[in-house]
GROMACS .gro file of C-alpha atoms in nm:
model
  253
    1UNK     CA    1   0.000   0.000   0.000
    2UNK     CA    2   0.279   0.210   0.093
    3UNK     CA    3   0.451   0.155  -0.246
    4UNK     CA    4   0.156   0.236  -0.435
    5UNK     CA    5   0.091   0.558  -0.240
    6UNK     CA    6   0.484   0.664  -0.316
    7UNK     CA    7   0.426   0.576  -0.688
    8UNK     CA    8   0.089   0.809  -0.694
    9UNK     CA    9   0.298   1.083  -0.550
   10UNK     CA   10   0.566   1.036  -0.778
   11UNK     CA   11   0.318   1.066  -1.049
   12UNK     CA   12   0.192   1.353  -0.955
   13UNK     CA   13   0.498   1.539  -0.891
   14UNK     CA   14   0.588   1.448  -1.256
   15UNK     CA   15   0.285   1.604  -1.391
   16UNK     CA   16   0.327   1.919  -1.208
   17UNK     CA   17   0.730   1.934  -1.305
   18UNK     CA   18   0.619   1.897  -1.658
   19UNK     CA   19   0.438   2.184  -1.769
   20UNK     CA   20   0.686   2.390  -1.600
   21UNK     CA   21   0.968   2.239  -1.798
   22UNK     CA   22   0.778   2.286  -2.067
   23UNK     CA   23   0.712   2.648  -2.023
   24UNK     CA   24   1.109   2.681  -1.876
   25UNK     CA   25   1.192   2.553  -2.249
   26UNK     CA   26   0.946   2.807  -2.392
   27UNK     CA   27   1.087   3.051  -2.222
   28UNK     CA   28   1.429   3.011  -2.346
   29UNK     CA   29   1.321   3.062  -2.710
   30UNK     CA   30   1.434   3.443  -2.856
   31UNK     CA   31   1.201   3.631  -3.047
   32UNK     CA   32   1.285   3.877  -3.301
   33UNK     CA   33   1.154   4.235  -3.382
   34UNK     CA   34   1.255   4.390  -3.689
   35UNK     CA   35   1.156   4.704  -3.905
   36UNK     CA   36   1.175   4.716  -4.255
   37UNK     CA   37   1.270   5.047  -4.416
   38UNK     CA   38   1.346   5.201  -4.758
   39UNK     CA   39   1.722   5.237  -4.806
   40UNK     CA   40   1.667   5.554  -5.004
   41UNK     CA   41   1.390   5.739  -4.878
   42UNK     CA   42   1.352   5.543  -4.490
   43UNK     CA   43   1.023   5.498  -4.568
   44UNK     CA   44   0.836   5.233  -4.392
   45UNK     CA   45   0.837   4.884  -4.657
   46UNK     CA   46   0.491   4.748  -4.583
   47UNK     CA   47   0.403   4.359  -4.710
   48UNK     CA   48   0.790   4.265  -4.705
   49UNK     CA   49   0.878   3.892  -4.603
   50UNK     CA   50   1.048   3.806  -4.292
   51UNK     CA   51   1.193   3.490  -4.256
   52UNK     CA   52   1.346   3.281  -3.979
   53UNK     CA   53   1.548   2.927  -4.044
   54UNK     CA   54   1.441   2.714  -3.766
   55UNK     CA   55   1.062   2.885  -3.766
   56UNK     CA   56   0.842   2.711  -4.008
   57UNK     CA   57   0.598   3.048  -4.111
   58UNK     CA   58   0.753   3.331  -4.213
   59UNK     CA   59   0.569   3.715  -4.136
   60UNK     CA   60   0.461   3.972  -4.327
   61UNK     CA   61   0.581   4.339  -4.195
   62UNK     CA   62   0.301   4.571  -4.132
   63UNK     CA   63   0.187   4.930  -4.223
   64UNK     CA   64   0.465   5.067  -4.047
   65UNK     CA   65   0.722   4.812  -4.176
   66UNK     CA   66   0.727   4.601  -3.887
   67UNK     CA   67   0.709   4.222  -3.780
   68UNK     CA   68   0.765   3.997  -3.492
   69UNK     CA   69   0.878   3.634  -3.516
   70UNK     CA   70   0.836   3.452  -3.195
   71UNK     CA   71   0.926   3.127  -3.069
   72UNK     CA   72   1.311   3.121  -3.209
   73UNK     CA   73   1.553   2.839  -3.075
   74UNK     CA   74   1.889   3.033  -2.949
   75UNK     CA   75   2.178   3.047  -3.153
   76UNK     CA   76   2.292   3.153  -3.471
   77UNK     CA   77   1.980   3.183  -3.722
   78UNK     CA   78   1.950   3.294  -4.052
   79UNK     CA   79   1.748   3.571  -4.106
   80UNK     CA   80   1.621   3.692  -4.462
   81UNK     CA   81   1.388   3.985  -4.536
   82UNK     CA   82   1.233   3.982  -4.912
   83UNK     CA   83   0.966   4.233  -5.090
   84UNK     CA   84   0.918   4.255  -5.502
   85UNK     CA   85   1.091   4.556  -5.607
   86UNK     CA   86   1.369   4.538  -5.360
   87UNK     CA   87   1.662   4.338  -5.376
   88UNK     CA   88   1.649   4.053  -5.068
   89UNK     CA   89   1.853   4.077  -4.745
   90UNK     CA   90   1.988   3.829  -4.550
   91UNK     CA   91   2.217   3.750  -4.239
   92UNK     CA   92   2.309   3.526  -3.972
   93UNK     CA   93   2.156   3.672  -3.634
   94UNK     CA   94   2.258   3.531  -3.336
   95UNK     CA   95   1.968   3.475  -3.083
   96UNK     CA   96   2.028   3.499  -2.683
   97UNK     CA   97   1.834   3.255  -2.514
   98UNK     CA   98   1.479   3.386  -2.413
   99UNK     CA   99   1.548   3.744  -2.526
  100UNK     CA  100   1.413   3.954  -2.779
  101UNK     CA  101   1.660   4.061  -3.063
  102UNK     CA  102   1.584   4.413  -3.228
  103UNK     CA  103   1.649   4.472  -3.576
  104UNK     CA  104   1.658   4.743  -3.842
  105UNK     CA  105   1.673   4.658  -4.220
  106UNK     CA  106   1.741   4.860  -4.511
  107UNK     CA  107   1.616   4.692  -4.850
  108UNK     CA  108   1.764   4.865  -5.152
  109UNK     CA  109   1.530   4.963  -5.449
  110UNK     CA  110   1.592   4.736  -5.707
  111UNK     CA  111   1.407   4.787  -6.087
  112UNK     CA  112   1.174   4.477  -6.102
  113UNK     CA  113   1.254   4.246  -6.444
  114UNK     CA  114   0.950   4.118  -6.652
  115UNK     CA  115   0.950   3.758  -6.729
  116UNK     CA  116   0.978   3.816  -7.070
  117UNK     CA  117   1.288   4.070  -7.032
  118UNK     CA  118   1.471   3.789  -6.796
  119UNK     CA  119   1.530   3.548  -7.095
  120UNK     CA  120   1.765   3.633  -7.344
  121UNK     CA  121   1.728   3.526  -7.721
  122UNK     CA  122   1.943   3.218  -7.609
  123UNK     CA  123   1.682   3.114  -7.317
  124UNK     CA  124   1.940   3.237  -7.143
  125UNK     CA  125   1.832   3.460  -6.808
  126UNK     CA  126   2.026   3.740  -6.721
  127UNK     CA  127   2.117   3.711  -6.422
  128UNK     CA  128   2.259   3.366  -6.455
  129UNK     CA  129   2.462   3.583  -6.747
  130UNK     CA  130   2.597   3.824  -6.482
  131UNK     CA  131   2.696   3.565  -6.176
  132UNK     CA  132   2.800   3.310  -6.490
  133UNK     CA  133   2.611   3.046  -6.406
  134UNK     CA  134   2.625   2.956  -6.794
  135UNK     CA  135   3.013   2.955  -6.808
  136UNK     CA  136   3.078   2.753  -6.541
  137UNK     CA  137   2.843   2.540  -6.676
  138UNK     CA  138   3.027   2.514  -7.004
  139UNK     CA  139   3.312   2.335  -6.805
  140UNK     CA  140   3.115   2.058  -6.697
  141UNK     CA  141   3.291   2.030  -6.373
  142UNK     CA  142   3.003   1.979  -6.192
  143UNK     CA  143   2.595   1.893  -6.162
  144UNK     CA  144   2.399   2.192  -6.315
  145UNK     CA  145   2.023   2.238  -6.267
  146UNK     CA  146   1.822   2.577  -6.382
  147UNK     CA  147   1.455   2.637  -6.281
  148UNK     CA  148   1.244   2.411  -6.539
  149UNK     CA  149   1.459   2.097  -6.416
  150UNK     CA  150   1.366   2.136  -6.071
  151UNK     CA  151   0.976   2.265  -6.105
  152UNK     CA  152   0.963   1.888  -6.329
  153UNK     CA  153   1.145   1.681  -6.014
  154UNK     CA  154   0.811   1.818  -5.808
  155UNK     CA  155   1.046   1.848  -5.510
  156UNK     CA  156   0.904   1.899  -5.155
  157UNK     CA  157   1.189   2.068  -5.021
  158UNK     CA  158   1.488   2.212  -5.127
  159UNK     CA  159   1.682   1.909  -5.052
  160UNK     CA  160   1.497   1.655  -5.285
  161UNK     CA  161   1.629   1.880  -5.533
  162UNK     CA  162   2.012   1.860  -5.382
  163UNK     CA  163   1.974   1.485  -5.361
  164UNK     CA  164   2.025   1.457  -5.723
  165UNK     CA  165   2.351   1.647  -5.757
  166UNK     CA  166   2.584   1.431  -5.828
  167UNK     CA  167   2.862   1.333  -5.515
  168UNK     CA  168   2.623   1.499  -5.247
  169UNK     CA  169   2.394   1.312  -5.000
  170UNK     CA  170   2.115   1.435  -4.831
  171UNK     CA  171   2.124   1.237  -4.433
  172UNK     CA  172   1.956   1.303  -4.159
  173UNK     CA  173   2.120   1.542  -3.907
  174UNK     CA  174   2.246   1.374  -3.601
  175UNK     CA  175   2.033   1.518  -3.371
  176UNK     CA  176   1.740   1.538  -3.518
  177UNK     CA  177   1.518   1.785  -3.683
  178UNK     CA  178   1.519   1.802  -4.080
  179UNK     CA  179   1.789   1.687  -4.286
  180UNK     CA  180   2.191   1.796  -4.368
  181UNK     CA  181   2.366   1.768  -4.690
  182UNK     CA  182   2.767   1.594  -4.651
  183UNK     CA  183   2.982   1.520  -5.009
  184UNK     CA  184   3.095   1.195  -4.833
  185UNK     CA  185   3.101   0.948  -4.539
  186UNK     CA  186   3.448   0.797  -4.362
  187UNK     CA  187   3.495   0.616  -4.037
  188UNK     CA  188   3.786   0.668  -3.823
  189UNK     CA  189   3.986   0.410  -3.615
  190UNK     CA  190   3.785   0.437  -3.342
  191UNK     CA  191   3.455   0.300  -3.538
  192UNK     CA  192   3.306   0.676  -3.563
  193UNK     CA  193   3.117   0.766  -3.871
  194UNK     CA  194   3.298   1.125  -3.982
  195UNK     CA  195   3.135   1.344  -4.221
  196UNK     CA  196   3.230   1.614  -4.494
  197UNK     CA  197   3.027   1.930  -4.463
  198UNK     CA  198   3.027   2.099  -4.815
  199UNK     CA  199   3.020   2.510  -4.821
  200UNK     CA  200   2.693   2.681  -4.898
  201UNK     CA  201   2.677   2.982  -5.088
  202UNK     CA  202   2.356   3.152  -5.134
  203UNK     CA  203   2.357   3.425  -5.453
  204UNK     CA  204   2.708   3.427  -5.409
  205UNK     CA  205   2.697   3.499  -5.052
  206UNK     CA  206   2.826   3.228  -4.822
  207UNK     CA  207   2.580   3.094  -4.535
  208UNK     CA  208   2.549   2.765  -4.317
  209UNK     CA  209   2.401   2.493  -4.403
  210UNK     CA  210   2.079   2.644  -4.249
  211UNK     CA  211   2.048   2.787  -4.595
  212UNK     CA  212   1.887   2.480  -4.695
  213UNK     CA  213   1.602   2.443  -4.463
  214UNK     CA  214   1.586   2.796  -4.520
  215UNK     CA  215   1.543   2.857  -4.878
  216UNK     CA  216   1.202   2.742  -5.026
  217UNK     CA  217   1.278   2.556  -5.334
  218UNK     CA  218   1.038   2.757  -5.551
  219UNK     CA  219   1.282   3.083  -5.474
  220UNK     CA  220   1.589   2.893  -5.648
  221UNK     CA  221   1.696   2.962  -6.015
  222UNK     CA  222   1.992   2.755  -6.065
  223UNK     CA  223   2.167   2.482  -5.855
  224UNK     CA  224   2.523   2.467  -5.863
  225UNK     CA  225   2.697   2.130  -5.676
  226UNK     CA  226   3.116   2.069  -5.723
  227UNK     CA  227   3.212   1.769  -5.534
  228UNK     CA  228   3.542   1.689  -5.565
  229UNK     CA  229   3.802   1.987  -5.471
  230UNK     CA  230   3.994   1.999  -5.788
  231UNK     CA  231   3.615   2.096  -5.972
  232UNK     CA  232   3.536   2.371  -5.739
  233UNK     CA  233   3.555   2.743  -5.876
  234UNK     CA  234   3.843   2.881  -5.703
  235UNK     CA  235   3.630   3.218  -5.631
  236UNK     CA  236   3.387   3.003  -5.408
  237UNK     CA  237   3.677   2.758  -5.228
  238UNK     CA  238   3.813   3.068  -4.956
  239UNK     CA  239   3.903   2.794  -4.725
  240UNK     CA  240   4.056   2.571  -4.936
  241UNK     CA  241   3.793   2.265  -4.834
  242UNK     CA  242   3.789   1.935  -5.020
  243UNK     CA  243   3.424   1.867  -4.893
  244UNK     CA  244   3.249   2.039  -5.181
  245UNK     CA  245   3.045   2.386  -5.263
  246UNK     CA  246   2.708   2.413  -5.340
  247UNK     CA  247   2.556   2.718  -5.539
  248UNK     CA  248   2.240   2.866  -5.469
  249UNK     CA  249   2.083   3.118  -5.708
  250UNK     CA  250   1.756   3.245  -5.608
  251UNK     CA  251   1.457   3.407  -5.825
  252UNK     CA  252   1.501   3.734  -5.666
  253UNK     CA  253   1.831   3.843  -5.806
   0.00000   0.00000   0.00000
């Protein structure tokens, strides 16, 4: 009787530990508040797109330019602001445990380019002209995909798409939570599985491999994957890695 009164008790004192864990890991989420202005005239950018890797819905800035994205897991997050008509933003924010993060962003002006104006007489599209896309592609060096090739793989995410570049697998990350791209797999004397982490640049910017939970795979252009290190571009190898690069171009540029 005894035992069965010290297991009830235990019980209970479980259930009332819970929620407050719960609301203790709440808590220690960040949230983010950020204004979106005109770089030119600091006028207020209302209907702009705030995004948050790690955050599944993204939030639309108000009247006065402004949004709040709650419920952030600390860390380093990438954080990308986009409106038609402007040219995108986007940096790696780190976020204190259960604080709130204030931000100010300045999107500049940018002319917006009509379908028809985007494809040269080649079916070439400009801006994989200017950020020569279509040279390096010339090389064959590496796996090459532009936006009709991915729209016809009917991906779900951005990394059914990677999947298919060739020397890159798609695994799921160690602890959990979505999936990570690696160029190869060793094991080391010791029985450990070690993995090779390939660099990610997004529109020639380079980001973490957050980029790819990040980036919805209707935004990208043109895919770019070198595996090997002798096939990378040396422009995109700064730190001389042998696990890879993958190129991101997105619609926006």
């Amino acid at each position: 009787m005894q035992t069965a009164v010290r297991s009830l008790l235990a019980l209970c004192a479980l259930s009332l530990l819970a929620p407050a864990a719960v609301h203790a890991q709440r808590q220690a989420r960040a949230t983010l508040e950020v204004v979106v202005m005109d770089q030119g005239t600091r006028q207020p950018v209302a209907g702009a797109t705030v995004r948050v890797s790690g955050v599944s819905r993204p939030v639309t800035t108000d009247a006065e330019g402004r949004a709040r994205v709650a419920g952030v897991e600390a860390g380093a997050r990438l954080v990308g602001v986009t409106r038609v008509g402007y040219a995108p933003a986007r940096s790696m924010v780190e976020f204190p445990a259960g604080e709130t993060v204030e931000a100010e962003v300045l999107l500049p002006a940018q002319a917006v380019e009509l379908q028809t104006l985007r494809v040269t007489s080649w079916g070439r599209r400009t801006a994989l002209v200017r950020n020569g896309f279509y040279d390096r592609q010339r090389t064959g060096m590496g796996t090459y995909f532009v936006r009709e090739q991915i729209e016809a793989m009917r991906p779900m995410h951005l990394t059914d798409v990677i999947r298919r570049v060739r020397g890159f697998q798609v695994i799921p990350k160690p602890r959990g939570g979505g999936y990570t791209v690696v160029s190869r797999r060793s094991v080391n004397v010791s029985g450990t599985s070690m993995f090779c982490y390939p660099l990610v640049f997004v529109d020639g910017v380079r980001l973490g491999s957050d980029a790819l939970d990040f980036v919805p795979w209707h935004e990208v252009e043109a895919v770019e994957g070198y595996a090997g290190p002798a096939t990378i571009p040396p422009q995109y190898n700064p730190t001389g890695t042998a696990c890879g690069v993958l190129l991101l171009w997105t619609r926006s540029v």
